[in-house]
Coordinates of C-alpha atoms and ligand atoms in Angstrom, one line a residue:
X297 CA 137.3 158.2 136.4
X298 CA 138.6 156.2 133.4
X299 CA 141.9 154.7 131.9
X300 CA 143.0 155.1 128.5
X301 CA 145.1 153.3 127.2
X302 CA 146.6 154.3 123.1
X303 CA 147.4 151.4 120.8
X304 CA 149.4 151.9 117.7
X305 CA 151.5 150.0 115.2
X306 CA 152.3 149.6 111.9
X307 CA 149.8 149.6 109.4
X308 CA 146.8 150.9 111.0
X309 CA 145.3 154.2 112.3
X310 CA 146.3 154.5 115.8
X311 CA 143.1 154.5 118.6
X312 CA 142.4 154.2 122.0
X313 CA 140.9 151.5 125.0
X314 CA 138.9 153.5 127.7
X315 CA 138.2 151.8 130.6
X316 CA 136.5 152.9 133.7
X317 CA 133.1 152.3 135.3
X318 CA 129.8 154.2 134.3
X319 CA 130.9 154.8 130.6
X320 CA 128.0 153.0 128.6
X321 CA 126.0 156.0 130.1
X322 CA 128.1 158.4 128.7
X323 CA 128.9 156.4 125.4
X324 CA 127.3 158.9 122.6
X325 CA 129.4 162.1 124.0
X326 CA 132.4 160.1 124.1
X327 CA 131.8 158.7 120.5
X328 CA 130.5 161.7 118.6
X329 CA 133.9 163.6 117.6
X330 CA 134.7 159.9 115.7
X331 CA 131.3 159.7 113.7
X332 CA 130.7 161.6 111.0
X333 CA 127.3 159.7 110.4
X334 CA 124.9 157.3 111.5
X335 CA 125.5 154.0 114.2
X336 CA 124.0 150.6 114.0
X337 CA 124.8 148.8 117.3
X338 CA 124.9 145.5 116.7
X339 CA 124.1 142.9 119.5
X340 CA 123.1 139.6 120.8
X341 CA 119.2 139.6 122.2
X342 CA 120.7 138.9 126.0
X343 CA 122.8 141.9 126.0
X344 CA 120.8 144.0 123.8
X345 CA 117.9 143.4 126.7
X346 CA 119.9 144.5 129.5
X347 CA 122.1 147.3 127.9
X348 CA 120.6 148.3 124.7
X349 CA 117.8 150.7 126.4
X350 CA 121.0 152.6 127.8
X351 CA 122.9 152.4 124.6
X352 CA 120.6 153.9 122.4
X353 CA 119.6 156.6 125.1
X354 CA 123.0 157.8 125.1
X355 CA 123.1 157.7 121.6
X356 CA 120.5 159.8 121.4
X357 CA 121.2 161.9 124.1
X358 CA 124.4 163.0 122.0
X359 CA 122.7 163.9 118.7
X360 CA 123.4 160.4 117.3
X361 CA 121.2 158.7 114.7
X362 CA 121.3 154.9 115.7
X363 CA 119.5 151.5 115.2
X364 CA 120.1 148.1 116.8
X365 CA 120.6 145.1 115.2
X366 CA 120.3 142.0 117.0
X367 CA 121.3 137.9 116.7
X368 CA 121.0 135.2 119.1
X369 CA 123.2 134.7 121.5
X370 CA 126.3 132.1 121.4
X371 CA 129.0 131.0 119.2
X372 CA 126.4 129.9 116.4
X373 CA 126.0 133.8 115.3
X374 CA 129.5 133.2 113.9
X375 CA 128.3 131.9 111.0
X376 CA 128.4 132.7 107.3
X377 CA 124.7 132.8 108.1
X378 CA 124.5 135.1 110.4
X379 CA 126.8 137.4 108.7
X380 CA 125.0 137.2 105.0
X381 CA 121.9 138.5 107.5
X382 CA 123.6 141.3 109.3
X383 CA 125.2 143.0 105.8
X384 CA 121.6 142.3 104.0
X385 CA 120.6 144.5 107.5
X386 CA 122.9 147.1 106.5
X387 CA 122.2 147.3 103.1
X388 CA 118.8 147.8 103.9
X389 CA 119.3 150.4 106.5
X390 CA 121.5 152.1 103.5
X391 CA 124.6 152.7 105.4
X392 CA 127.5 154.2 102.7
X393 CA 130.8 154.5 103.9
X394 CA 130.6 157.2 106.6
X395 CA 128.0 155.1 108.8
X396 CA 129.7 153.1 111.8
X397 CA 129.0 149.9 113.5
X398 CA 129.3 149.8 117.5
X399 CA 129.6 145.8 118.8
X400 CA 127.6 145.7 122.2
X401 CA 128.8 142.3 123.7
X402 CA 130.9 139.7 124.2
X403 CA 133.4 138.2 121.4
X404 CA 130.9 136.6 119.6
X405 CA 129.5 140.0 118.9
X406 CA 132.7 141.9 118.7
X407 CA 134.2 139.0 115.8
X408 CA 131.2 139.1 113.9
X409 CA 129.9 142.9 113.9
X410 CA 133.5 143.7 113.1
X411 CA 133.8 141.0 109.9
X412 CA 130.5 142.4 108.6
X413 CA 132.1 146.4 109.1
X414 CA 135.3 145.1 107.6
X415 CA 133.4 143.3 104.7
X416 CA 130.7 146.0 104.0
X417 CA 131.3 148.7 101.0
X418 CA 135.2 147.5 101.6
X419 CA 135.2 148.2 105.0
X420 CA 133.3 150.7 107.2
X421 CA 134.5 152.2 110.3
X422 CA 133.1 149.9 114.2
X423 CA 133.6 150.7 117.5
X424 CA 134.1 147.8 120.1
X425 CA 131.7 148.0 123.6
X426 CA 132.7 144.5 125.2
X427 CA 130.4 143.5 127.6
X428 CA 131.9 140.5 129.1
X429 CA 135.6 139.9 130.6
X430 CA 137.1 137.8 127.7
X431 CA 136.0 140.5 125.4
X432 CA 137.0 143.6 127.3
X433 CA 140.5 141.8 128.2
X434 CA 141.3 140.2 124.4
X435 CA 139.0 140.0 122.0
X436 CA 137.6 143.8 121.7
X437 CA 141.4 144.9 121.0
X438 CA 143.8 143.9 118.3
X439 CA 141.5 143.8 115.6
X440 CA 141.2 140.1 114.6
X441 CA 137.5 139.4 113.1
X442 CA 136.0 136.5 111.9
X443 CA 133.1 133.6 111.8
X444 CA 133.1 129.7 112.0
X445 CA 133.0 127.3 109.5
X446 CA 131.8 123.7 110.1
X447 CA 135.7 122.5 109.2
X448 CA 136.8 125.2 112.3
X449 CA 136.8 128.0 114.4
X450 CA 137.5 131.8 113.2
X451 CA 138.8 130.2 110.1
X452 CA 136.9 132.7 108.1
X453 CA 138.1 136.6 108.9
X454 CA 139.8 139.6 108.6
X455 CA 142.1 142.5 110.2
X456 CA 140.1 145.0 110.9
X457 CA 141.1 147.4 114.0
X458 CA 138.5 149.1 115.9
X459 CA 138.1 152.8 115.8
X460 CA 137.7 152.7 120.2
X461 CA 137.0 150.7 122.4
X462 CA 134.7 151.2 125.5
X463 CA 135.3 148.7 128.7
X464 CA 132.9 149.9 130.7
X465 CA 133.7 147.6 134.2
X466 CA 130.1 147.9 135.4
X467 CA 128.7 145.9 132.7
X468 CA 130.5 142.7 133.7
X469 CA 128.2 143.4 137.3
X470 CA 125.4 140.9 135.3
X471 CA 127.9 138.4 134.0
X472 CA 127.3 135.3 135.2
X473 CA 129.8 134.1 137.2
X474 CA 131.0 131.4 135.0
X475 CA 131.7 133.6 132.3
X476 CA 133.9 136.1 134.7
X477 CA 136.2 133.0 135.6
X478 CA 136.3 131.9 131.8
X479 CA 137.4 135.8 131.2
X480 CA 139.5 135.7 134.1
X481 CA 141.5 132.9 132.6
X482 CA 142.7 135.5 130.5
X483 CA 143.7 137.6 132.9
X484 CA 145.9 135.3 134.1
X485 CA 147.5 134.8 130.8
X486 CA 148.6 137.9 130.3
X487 CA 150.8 137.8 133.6
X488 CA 151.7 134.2 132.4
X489 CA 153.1 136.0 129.1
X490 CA 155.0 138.7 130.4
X491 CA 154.3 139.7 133.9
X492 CA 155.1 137.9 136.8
X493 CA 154.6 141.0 139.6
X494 CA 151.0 141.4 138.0
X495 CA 150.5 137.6 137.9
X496 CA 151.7 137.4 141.8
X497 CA 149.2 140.2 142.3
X498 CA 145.9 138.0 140.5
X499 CA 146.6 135.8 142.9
X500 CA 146.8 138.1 146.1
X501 CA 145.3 141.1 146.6
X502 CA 143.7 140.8 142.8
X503 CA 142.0 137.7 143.3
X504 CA 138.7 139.0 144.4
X505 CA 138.7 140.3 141.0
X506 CA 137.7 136.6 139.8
X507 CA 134.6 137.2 142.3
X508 CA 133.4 140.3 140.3
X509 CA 135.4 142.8 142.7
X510 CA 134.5 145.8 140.4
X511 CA 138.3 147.6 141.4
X512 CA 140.4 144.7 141.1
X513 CA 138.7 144.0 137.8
X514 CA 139.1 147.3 136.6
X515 CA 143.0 147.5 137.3
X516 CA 143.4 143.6 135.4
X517 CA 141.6 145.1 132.7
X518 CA 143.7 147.7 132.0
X519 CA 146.5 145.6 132.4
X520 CA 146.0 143.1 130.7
X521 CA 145.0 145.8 127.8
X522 CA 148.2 147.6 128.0
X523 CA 150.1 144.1 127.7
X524 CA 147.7 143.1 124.3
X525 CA 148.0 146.4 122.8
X526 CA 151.6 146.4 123.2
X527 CA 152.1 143.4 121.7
X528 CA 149.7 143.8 119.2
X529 CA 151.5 147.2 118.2
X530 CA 154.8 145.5 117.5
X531 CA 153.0 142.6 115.5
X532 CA 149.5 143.1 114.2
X533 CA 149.4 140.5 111.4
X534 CA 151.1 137.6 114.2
X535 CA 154.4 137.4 112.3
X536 CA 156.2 136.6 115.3
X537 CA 155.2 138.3 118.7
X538 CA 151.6 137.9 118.9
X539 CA 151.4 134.5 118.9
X540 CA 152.2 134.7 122.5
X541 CA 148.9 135.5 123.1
X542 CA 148.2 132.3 122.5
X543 CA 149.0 130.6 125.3
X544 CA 147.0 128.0 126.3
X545 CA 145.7 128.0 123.4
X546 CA 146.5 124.9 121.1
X547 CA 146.4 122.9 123.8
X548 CA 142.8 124.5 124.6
X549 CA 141.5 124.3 120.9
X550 CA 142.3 120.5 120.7
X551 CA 140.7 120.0 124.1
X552 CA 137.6 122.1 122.6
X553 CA 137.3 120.6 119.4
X554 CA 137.0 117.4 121.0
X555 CA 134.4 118.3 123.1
X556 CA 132.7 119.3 120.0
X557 CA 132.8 123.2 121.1
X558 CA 130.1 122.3 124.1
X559 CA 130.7 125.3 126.1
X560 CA 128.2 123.8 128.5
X561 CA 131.4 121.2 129.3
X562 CA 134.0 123.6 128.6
X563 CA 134.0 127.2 128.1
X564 CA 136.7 128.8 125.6
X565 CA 138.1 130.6 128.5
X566 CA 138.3 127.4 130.7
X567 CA 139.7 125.2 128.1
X568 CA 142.3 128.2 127.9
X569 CA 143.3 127.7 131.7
X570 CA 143.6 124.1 131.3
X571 CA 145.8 125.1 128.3
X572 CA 148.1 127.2 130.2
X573 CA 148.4 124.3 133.1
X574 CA 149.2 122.0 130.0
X575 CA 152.0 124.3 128.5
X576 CA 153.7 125.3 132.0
X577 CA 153.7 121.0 133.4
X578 CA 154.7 120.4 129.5
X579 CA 157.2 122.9 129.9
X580 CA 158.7 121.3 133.2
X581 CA 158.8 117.8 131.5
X582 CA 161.1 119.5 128.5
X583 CA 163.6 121.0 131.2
X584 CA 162.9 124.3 130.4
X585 CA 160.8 126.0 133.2
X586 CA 161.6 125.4 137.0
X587 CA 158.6 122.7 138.6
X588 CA 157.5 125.6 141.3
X589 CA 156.5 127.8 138.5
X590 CA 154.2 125.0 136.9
X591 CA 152.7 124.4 140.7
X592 CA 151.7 127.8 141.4
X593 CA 150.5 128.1 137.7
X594 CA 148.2 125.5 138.5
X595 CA 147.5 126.8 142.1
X596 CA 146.1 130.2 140.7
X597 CA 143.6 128.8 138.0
X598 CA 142.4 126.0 140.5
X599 CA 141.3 129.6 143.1
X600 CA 140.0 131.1 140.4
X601 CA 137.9 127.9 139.7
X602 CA 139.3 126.9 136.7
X603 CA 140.0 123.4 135.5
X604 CA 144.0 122.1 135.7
X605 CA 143.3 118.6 135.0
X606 CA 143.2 116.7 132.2
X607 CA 140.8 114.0 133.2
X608 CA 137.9 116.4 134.7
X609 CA 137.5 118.2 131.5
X610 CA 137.0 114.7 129.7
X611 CA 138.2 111.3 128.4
X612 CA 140.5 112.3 125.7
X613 CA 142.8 110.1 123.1
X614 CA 146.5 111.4 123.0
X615 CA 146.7 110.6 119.6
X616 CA 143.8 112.7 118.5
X617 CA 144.9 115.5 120.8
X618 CA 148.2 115.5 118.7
X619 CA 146.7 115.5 115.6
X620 CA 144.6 118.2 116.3
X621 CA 147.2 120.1 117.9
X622 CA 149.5 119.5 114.5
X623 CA 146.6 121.0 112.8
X624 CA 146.3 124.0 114.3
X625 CA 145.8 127.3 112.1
X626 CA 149.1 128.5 114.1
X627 CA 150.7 125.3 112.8
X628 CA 153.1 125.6 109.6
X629 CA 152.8 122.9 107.4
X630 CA 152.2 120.4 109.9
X631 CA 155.0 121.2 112.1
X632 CA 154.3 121.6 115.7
X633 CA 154.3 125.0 117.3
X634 CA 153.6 125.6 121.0
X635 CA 153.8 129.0 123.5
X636 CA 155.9 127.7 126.0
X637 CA 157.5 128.7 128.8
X638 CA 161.1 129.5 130.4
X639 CA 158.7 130.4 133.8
X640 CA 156.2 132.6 134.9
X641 CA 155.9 135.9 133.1
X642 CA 158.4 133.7 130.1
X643 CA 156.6 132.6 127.5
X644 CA 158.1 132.2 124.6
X645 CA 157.0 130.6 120.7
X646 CA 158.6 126.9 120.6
X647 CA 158.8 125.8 116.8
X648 CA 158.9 121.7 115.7
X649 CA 157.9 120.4 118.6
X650 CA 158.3 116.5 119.3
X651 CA 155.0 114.9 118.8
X652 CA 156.1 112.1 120.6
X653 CA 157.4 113.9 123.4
X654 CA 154.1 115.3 123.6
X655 CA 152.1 112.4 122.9
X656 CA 154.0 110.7 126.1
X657 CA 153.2 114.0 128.3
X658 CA 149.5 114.3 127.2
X659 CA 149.3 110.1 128.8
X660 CA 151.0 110.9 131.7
X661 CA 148.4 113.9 132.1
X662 CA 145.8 111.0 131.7
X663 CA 145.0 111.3 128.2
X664 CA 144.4 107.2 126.4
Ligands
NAD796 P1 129.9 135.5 124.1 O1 130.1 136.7 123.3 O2 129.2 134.4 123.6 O3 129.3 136.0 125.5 C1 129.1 134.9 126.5 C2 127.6 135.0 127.0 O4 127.5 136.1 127.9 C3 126.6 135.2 125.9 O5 125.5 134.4 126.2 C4 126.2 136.7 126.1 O6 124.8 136.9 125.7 C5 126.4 136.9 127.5 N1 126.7 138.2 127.9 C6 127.6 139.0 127.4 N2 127.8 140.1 128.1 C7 126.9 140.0 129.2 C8 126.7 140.9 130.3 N3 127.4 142.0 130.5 N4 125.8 140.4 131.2 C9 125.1 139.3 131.0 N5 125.3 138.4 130.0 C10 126.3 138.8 129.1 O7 131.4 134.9 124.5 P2 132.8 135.6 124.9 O8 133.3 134.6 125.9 O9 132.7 137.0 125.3 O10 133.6 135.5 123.6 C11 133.9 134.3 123.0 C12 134.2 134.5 121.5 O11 135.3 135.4 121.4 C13 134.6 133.3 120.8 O12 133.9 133.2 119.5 C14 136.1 133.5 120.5 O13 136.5 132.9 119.3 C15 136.2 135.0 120.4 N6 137.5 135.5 120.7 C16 138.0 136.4 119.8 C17 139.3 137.0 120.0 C18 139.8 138.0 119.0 O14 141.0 138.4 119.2 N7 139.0 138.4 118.1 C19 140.0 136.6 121.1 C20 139.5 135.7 122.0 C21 138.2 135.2 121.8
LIG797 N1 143.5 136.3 121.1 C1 144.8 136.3 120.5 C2 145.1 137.4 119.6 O1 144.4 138.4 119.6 O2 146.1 137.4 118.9

């Protein structure tokens, strides 16, 4: 049994999220009507060890002509580095233009396979096969790509949608459990967004999802894909809409670009939950969203294990939280811009924000 789940919009060819359990097995028969010629699956070493056997089996099983390609694991593969390697791979595997690219893995994987197929010969076709919860919930769909620089994250990239994508739930079955709750985090965004009945059902009868519950992850996967892919129809190029998604999020990138990117402190997907607790109490202090909304915000990351507070993340300086925060890529010309929100399941884009407003709230929060 699987879900699929179409996303279209404006200015790209139309394709589709599958999600279900037991598809990695069946991966090549699925994929062959799309590719006309030969597959490189591109991979980090961890994932490539546990799934790549299967992948390529299925591949082959299906008549397919594929190779793996793998880099190390972790955000440093995001690199200009790492991508120079991967197209000199390519080249010298002498894929033209019909050859396709399948990202086995988490975000790291699917961002950086996905610049190198939108960079090589002008843009080749790549499939997403997310292997972790972030990826199968955010990053595989939408079709943003890119790599690090050592001024930023993703400030290098490209639009470049996927042909498919394959969620296959049983994957996430090795995930360690830190990395489900950092993905989870997600999750919870999405009802934060735009869905309060599925947000009061992540933290009901969902929650065991956050404990690797293989059903109620499967149905906050596909929810959470049909909220993204909605969105994302109505606004690839994040002109207005999309940057809903971002909830959490400037507050998170400050908090992780002070932490120097240490995931072993923070993970992206934590620093996201401690984001969204940020925007909802921030939110409260500007009048605009009702206290009990903020409360059980910060109830449902604190079961799922994620971090609410301020001051157990680390010792932060307001100022520089600010400045960062002003910096943003989402920023224009210096002018604050937050997701905020009118309640759960309200958020909406809040443009010239007061930095001293926010400067007051980030001290009360604990901030120096
Ligand atoms: P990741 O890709 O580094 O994966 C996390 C770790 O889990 C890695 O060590 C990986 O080897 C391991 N792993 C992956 N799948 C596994 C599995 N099934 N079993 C065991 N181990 C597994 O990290 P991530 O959290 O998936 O992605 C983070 C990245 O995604 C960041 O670079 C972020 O910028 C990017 N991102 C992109 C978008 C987008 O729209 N393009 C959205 C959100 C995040
Ligand atoms: N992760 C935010 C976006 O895809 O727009």
């Amino acid at each position: 049994m699987s879900t699929t789940i179409a996303v279209s919009g404006h200015g790209f060819i139309p394709y589709e999220v599958v999600v279900g359990r037991g598809l990695l097995d069946r991966l090549g028969e699925r994929i062959r009507p799309l590719v006309p010629g030969r597959l490189v699956v591109i991979s980090d070493e961890t994932v490539a060890a546990i799934y790549g056997p299967a992948a390529l089996a299925s591949l082959e099983a299906a008549g397919l002509k594929a190779r793996i390609l793998t880099v190390p694991p972790g955000e440093a593969s995001k690199s200009f580095a790492e991508l120079e390697r991967v197209i000199d791979r390519l080249l010298a595997y002498e894929l033209d233009r019909r050859d396709t690219v399948i990202a086995l893995g988490g975000g790291v994987i699917g961002d950086l396979a996905g610049l190198a197929a939108a960079l090589y010969m002008r843009g080749i076709d790549f499939i997403q096969v997310p292997t972790t919860l972030l990826a199968q919930v955010d990053s595989s769909v939408g079709g943003k790509t890119a790599i690090d620089t050592p001024r930023g994250k993703n400030l290098v990239g490209a639009f470049h949608q996927p042909r498919l994508v394959v969620a296959d739930i049983d994957v996430l079955a090795t995930l360690p459990d830190r990395q489900l709750r950092s993905g989870w985090a997600e999750v919870l965004k999405h009802g934060l967004i735009c869905d309060r009945p599925f947000f009061d059902w992540l933290l009901g009868d969902g929650a065991v999802g956050a404990a690797g519950d293989p059903a109620a992850l499967e149905r906050a996967v596909i929810r959470s894909v049909e909220i993204k892919s909605a969105i994302v129809g109505e606004d690839e190029r994040e002109a207005g809409r999309r940057a809903l998604l971002n909830l959490g999020h400037t507050f998170g990138h400050a908090l992780e670009a002070e932490l120097g990117f240490d995931e072993t402190v923070l993970t992206h997907g934590e620093a996201v939950a401690l984001g969204c607790a940020l925007a909802f109490r921030f939110s409260v202090t500007l009048g605009l969203c009702p206290a009990e909304d903020a409360t059980r915000v910060v109830a449902g990351l604190a079961a799922a294990g994620l971090p609410t507070e301020l001051v157990t993340a680390g010792t932060f300086a307001a100022g520089a939280l600010v400045t960062r925060m002003a910096g943003d890529k989402k920023a224009e010309g210096g002018r604050l811009t937050l997701v905020l929100a009118r309640g759960i399941g309200a958020a909406f884009v809040q443009r010239d924000v007061d930095p001293e407003q926010l400067l007051a709230f980030l001290r009360e929060q604990g901030a120096s």
